[in-house]
Short mmCIF file of C-alpha atoms and ligand atoms in Angstrom, two decimals:
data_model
loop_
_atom_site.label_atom_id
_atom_site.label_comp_id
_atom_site.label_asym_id
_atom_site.label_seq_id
_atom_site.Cartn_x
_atom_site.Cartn_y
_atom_site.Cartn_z
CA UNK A 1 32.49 10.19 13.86
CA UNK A 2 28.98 7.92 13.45
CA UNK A 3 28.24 7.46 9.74
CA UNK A 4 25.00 9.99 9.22
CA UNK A 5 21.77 8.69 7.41
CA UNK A 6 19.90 12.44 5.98
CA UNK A 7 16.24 11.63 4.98
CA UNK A 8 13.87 14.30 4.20
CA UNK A 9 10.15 14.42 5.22
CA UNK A 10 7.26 14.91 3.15
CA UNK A 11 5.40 17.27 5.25
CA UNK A 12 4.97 20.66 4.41
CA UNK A 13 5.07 23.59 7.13
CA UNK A 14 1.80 25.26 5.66
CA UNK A 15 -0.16 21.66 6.76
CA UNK A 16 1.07 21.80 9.98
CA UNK A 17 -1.77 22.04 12.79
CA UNK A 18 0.89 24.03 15.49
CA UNK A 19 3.64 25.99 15.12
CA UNK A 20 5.95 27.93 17.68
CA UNK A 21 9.67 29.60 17.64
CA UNK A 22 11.53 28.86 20.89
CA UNK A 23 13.94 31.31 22.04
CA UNK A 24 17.77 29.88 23.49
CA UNK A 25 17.43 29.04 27.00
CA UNK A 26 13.05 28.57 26.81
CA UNK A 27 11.17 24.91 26.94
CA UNK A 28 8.19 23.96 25.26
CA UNK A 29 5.86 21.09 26.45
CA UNK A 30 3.13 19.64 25.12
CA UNK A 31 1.26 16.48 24.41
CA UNK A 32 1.08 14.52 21.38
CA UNK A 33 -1.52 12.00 20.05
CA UNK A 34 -0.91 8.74 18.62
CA UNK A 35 -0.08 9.19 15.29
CA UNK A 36 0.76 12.98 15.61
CA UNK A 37 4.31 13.83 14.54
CA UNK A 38 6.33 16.51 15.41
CA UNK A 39 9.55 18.53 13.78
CA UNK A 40 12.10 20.26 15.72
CA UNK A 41 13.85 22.54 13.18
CA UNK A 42 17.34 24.05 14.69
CA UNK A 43 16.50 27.41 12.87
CA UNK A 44 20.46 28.64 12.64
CA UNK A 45 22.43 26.09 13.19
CA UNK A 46 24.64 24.42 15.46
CA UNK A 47 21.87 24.25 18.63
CA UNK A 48 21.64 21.38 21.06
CA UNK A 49 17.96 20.99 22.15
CA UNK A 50 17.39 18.52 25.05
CA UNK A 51 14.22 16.68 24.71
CA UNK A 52 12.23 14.50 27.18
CA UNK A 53 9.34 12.14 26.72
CA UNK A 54 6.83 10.34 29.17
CA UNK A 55 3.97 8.21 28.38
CA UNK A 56 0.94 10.49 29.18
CA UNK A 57 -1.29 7.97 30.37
CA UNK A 58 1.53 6.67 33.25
CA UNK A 59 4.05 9.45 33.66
CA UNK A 60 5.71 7.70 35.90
CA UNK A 61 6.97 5.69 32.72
CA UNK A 62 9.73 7.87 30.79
CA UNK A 63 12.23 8.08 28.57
CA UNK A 64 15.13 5.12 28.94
CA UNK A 65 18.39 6.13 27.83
CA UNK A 66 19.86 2.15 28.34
CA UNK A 67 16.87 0.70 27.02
CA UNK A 68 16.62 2.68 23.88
CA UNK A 69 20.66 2.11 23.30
CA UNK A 70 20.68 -1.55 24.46
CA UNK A 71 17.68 -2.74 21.54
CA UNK A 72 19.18 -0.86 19.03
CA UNK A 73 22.74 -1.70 19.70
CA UNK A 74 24.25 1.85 18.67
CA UNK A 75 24.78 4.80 20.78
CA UNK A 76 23.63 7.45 18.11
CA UNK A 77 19.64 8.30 17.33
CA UNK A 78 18.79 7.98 13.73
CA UNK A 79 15.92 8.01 11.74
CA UNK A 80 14.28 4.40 12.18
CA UNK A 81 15.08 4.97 15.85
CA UNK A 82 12.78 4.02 18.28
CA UNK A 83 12.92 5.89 21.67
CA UNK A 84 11.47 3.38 24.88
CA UNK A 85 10.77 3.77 28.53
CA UNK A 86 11.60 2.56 31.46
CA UNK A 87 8.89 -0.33 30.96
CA UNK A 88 9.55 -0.96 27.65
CA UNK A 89 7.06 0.89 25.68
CA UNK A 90 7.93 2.48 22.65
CA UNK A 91 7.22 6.78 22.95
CA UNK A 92 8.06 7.87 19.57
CA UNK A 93 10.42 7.12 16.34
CA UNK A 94 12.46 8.68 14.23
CA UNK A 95 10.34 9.83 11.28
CA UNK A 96 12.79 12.10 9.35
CA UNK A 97 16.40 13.55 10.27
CA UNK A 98 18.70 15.61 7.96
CA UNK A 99 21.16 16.03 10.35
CA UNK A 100 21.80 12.31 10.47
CA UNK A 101 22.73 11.39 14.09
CA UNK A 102 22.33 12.78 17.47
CA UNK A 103 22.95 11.60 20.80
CA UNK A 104 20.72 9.39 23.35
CA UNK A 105 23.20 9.58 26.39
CA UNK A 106 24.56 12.13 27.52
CA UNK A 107 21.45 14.33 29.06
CA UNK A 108 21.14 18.02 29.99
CA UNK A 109 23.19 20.36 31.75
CA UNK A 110 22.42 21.62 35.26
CA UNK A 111 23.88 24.17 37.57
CA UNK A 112 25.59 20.74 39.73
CA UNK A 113 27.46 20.00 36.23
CA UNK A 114 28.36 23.51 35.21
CA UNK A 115 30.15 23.82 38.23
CA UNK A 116 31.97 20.53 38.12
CA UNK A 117 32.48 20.92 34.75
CA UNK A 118 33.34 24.69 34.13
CA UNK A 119 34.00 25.76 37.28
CA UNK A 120 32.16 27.03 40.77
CA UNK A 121 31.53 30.48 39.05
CA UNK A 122 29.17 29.20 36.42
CA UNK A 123 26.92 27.67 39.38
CA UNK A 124 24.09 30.33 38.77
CA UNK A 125 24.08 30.35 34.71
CA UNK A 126 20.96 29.31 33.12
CA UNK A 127 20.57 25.81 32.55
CA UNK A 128 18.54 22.92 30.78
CA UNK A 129 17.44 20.89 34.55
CA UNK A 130 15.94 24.08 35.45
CA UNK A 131 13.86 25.02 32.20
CA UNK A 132 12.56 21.41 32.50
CA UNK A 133 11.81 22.24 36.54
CA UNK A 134 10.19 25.28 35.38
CA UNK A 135 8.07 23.59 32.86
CA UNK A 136 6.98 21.09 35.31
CA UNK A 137 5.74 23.49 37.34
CA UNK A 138 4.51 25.59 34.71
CA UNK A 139 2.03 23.44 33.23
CA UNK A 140 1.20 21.77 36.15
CA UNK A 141 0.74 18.25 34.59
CA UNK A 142 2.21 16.83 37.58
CA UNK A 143 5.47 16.13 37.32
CA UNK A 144 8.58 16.89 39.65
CA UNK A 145 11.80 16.59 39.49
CA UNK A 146 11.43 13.10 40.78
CA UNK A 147 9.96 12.38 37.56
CA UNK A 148 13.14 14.02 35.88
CA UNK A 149 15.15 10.91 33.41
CA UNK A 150 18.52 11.55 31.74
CA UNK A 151 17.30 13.15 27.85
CA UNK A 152 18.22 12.80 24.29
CA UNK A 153 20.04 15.82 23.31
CA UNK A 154 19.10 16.55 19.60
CA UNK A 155 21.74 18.30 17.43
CA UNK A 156 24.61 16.78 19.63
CA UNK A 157 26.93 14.20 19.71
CA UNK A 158 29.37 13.35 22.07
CA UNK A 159 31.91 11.43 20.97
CA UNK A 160 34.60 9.08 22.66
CA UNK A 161 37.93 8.87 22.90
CA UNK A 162 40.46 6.04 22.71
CA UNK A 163 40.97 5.90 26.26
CA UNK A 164 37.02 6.10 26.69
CA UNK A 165 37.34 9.79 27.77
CA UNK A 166 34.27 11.57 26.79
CA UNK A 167 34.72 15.08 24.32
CA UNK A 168 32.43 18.08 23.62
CA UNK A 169 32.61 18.88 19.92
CA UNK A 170 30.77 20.90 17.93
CA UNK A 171 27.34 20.29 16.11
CA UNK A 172 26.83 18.69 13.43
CA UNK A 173 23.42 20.60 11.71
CA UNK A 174 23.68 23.04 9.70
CA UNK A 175 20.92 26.17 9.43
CA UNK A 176 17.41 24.66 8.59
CA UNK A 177 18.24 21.11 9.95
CA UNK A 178 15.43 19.39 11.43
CA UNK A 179 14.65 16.13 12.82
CA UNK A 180 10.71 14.47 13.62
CA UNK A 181 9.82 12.34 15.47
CA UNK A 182 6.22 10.19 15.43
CA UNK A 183 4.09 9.60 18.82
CA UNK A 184 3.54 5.94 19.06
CA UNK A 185 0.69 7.04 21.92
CA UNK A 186 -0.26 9.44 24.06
CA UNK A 187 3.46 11.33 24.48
CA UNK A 188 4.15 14.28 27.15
CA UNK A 189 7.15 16.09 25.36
CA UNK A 190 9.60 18.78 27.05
CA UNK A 191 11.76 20.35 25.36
CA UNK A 192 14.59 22.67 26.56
CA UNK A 193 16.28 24.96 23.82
CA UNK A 194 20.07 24.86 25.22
CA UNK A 195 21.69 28.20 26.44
CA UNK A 196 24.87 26.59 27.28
CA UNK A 197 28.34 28.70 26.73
CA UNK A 198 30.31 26.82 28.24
CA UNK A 199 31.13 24.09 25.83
CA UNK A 200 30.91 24.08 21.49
CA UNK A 201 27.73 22.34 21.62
CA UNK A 202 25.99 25.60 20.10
CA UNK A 203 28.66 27.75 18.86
CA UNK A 204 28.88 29.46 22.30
CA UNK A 205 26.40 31.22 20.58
CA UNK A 206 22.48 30.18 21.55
CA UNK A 207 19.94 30.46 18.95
CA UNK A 208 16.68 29.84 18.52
CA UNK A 209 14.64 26.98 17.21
CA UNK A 210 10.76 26.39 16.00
CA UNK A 211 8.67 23.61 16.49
CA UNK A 212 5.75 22.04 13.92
CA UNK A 213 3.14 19.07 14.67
CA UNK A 214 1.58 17.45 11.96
CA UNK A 215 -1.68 14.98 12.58
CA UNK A 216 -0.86 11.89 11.84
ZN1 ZN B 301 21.63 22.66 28.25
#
């Protein structure tokens, strides 16, 4: 088990310029400014929320996964954390956390690993690649699936074992948990709010989660 570092934010909900609840199994995308910061509150507790980010300027340029883990030697996000892309650029940091550590690695779930996972009869169940798909398409930003990295999954962490098996474990957060994160430029974010019942990673039990943004 990473070691956890909780630290609150100053920001109050009632300054917040945005607000939105996001039901289990919906996405949300949107861009921040620089400066902007935004809070991803997991309303009930124990709810993995996948996140993306691109740089909106060049969204060819996304989220890294071995970038972000490689400069800051550790395989948990934090608050201090800086998330980078593929070139190098840093998208957003770690603001405020008080769930302490969540993972950078180990990416959403799709219908191709519910059925290698779970088995071939949990092909068709809803899954995180295709609320980002439908997003893309959605909001018509212009992004495909081409443009689809591995993402952070907030809320999460999956943990090794001693023969460098991987396990699925439960959440850590507890109702109320939130962690923010601050745009360090022009930032695309998706979000998909995890319906996945096939592993502990929310309860087996979706829920849903809200979403603030703050200027900076
Ligand atoms: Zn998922």
């Amino acid at each position: 088990m990473p070691v956890l570092t909780k630290v609150e934010s100053p920001r109050k909900a009632k300054d917040a310029i945005y607000s939105e609840t996001i039901l289990a199994g919906k996405g949300f995308m949107h861009k921040l400014l620089p400066g902007q910061v935004i809070r991803i509150v997991d309303l009930e507790g124990n709810q993995s929320v996948d996140a993306l980010f691109y740089d909106a300027e060049n969204p060819d340029d996304h989220y890294s996964t071995v970038l972000t883990i490689a400069e800051q030697e550790n395989m948990y996000l934090k608050t201090g954390s800086t998330l980078l892309a593929e070139s190098g650029k840093e998208l957003v940091t770690i603001v405020a956390d008080t769930v302490g550590c969540h993972d950078a690695w180990f990416s959403f779930c799709s219908a191709q690993s519910n059925t290698v996972r779970y088995g071939h009869d949990k092909m068709d169940m809803h899954n995180c690649r295709d609320t980002f798909l439908l997003l893309m398409e959605e909001n018509q930003a212009g992004y495909t699936k081409r443009d689809l990295p591995p993402s952070v999954n907030f809320f999460c962490i999956v943990p090794f074992t001693q023969d460098g098996a991987i396990e699925f474990v439960d959440g850590i957060s507890a109702p109320g948990s939130y962690v923010e994160l601050k745009a360090k430029g022009s930032i695309m974010v998706l979000l998909s709010n995890c319906s996945q019942l096939n592993n502990p990673c929310n309860d087996y039990n979706p829920t849903p989660i809200k979403v603030y943004i703050w200027e900076s």
